[in-house]
Short mmCIF file of C-alpha atoms in Angstrom, two decimals:
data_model
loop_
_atom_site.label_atom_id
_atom_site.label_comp_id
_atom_site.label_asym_id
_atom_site.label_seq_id
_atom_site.Cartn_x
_atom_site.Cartn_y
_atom_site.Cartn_z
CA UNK A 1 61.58 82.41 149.98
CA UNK A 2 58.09 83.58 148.48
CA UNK A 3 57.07 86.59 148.49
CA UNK A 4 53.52 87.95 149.63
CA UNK A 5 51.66 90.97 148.93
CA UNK A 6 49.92 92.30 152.06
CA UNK A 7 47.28 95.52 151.29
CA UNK A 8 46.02 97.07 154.09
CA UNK A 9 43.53 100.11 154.02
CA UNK A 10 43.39 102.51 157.10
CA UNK A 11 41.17 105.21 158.25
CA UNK A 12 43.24 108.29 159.31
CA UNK A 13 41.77 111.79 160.41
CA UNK A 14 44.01 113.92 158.18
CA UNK A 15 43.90 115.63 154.77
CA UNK A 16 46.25 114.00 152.21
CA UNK A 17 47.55 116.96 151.56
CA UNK A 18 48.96 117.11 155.27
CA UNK A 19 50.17 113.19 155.40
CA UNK A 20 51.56 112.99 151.80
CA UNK A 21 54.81 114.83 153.32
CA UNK A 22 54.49 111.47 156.03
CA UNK A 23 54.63 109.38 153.15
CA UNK A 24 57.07 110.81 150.65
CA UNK A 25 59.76 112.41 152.30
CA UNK A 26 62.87 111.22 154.54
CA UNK A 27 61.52 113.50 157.26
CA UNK A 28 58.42 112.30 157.18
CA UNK A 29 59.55 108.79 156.98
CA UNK A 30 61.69 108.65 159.74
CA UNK A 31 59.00 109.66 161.82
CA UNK A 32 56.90 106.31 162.42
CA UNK A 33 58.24 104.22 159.52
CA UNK A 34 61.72 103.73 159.85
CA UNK A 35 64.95 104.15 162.51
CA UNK A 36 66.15 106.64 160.26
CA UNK A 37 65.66 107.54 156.28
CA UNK A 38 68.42 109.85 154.00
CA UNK A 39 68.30 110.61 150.70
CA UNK A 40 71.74 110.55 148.45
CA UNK A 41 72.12 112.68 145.22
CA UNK A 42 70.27 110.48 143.27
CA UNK A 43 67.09 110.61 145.15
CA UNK A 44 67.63 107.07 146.54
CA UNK A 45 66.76 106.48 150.25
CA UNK A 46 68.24 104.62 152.58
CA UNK A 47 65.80 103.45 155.02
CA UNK A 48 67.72 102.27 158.17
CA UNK A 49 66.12 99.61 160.41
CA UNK A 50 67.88 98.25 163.38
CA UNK A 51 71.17 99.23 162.25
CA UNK A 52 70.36 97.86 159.12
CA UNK A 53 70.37 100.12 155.78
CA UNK A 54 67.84 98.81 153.21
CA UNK A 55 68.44 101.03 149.44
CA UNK A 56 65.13 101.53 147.61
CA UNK A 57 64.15 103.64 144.64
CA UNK A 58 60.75 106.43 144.36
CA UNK A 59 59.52 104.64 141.40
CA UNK A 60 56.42 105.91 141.35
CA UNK A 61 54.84 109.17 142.83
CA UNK A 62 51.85 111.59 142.58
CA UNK A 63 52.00 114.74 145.25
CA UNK A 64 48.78 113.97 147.65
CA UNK A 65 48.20 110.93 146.28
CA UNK A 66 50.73 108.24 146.26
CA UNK A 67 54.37 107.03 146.71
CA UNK A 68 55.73 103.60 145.48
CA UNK A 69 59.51 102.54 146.73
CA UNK A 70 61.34 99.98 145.32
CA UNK A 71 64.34 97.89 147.25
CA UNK A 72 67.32 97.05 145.58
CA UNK A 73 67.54 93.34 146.09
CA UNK A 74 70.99 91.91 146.24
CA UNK A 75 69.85 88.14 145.22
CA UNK A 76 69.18 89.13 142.07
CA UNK A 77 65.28 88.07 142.26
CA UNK A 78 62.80 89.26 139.53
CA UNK A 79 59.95 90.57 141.74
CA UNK A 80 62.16 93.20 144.00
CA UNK A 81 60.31 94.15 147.19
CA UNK A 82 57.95 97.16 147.34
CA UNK A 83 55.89 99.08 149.64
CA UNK A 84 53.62 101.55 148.04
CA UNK A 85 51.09 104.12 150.11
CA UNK A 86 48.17 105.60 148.15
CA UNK A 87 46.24 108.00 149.92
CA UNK A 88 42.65 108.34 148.22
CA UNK A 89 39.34 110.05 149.95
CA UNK A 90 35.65 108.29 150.16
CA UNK A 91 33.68 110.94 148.25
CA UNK A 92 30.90 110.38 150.43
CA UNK A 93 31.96 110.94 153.94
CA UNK A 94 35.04 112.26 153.01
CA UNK A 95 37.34 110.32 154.87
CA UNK A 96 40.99 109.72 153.88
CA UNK A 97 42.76 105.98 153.83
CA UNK A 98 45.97 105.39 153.00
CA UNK A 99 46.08 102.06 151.60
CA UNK A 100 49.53 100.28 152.02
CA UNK A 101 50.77 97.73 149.45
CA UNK A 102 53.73 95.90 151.12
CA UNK A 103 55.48 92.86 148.46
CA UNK A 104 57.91 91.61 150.67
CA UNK A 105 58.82 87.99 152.03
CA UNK A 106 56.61 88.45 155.53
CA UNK A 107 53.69 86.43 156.04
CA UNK A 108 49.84 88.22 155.95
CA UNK A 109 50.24 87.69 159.79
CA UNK A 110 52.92 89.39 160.27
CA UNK A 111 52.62 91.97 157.68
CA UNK A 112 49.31 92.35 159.27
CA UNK A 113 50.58 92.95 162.89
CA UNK A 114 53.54 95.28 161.54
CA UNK A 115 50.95 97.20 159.47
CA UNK A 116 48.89 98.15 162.04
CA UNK A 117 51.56 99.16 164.71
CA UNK A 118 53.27 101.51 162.25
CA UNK A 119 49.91 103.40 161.07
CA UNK A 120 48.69 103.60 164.58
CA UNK A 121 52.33 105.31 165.16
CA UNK A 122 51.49 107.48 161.99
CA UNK A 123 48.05 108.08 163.35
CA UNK A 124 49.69 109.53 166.74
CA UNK A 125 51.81 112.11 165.03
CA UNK A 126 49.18 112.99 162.62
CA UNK A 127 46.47 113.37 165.33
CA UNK A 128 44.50 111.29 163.39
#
């Protein structure tokens, strides 16, 4: 199936100091992303969606700035799926986005649609 890469910035009313713990740790996570998230020994997460476990990898990560996780892909494909979340601040009004990178085999429709009911979730614990 082919893959698509959905990015998606969003406005949120919180200092990326405050939602990088939202975005980085299994805590956090679990919280408006997934059903549950755990962390083994090795520092991989298992992010658990309707009873399903999906394995991914913290390739990438920045404190208060951004977190990249990689899924371990059991095809074998060369491009494994990713979602990364970068928060970053408009120097002029000071407003934080976190911009969402999702690689994954969804459409933009209904990365789209996903997208924006999981940050509006975020946005509701934040109080943002």
């Amino acid at each position: 199936m082919a893959k698509n890469k959905f990015i998606g910035e969003y406005g949120i009313n919180a200092s990326k100091k405050m939602l990088y713990p939202y975005i980085s740790s299994a805590s956090g996570l679990s919280q408006w992303f997934a059903d549950d998230v755990n962390v083994n020994e090795d520092k991989g997460f298992t992010f658990i969606w309707d009873g399903e476990e999906n394995k991914a990898k913290a390739v990438s990560t920045r404190a208060n700035h951004h977190v990249k996780f990689e899924f371990e892909d059991d095809g074998g494909e060369e491009e494994p799926n990713f979602v990364e979340f970068r928060l970053e601040m408009n120097e002029l009004t000071q407003e934080v986005f976190i911009r969402v990178t999702d690689f994954s085999d969804m459409d933009e429709e209904e990365a789209l649609e996903l997208w924006d009911s999981l940050i509006h979730d975020l946005k509701e614990i934040v109080g943002g």
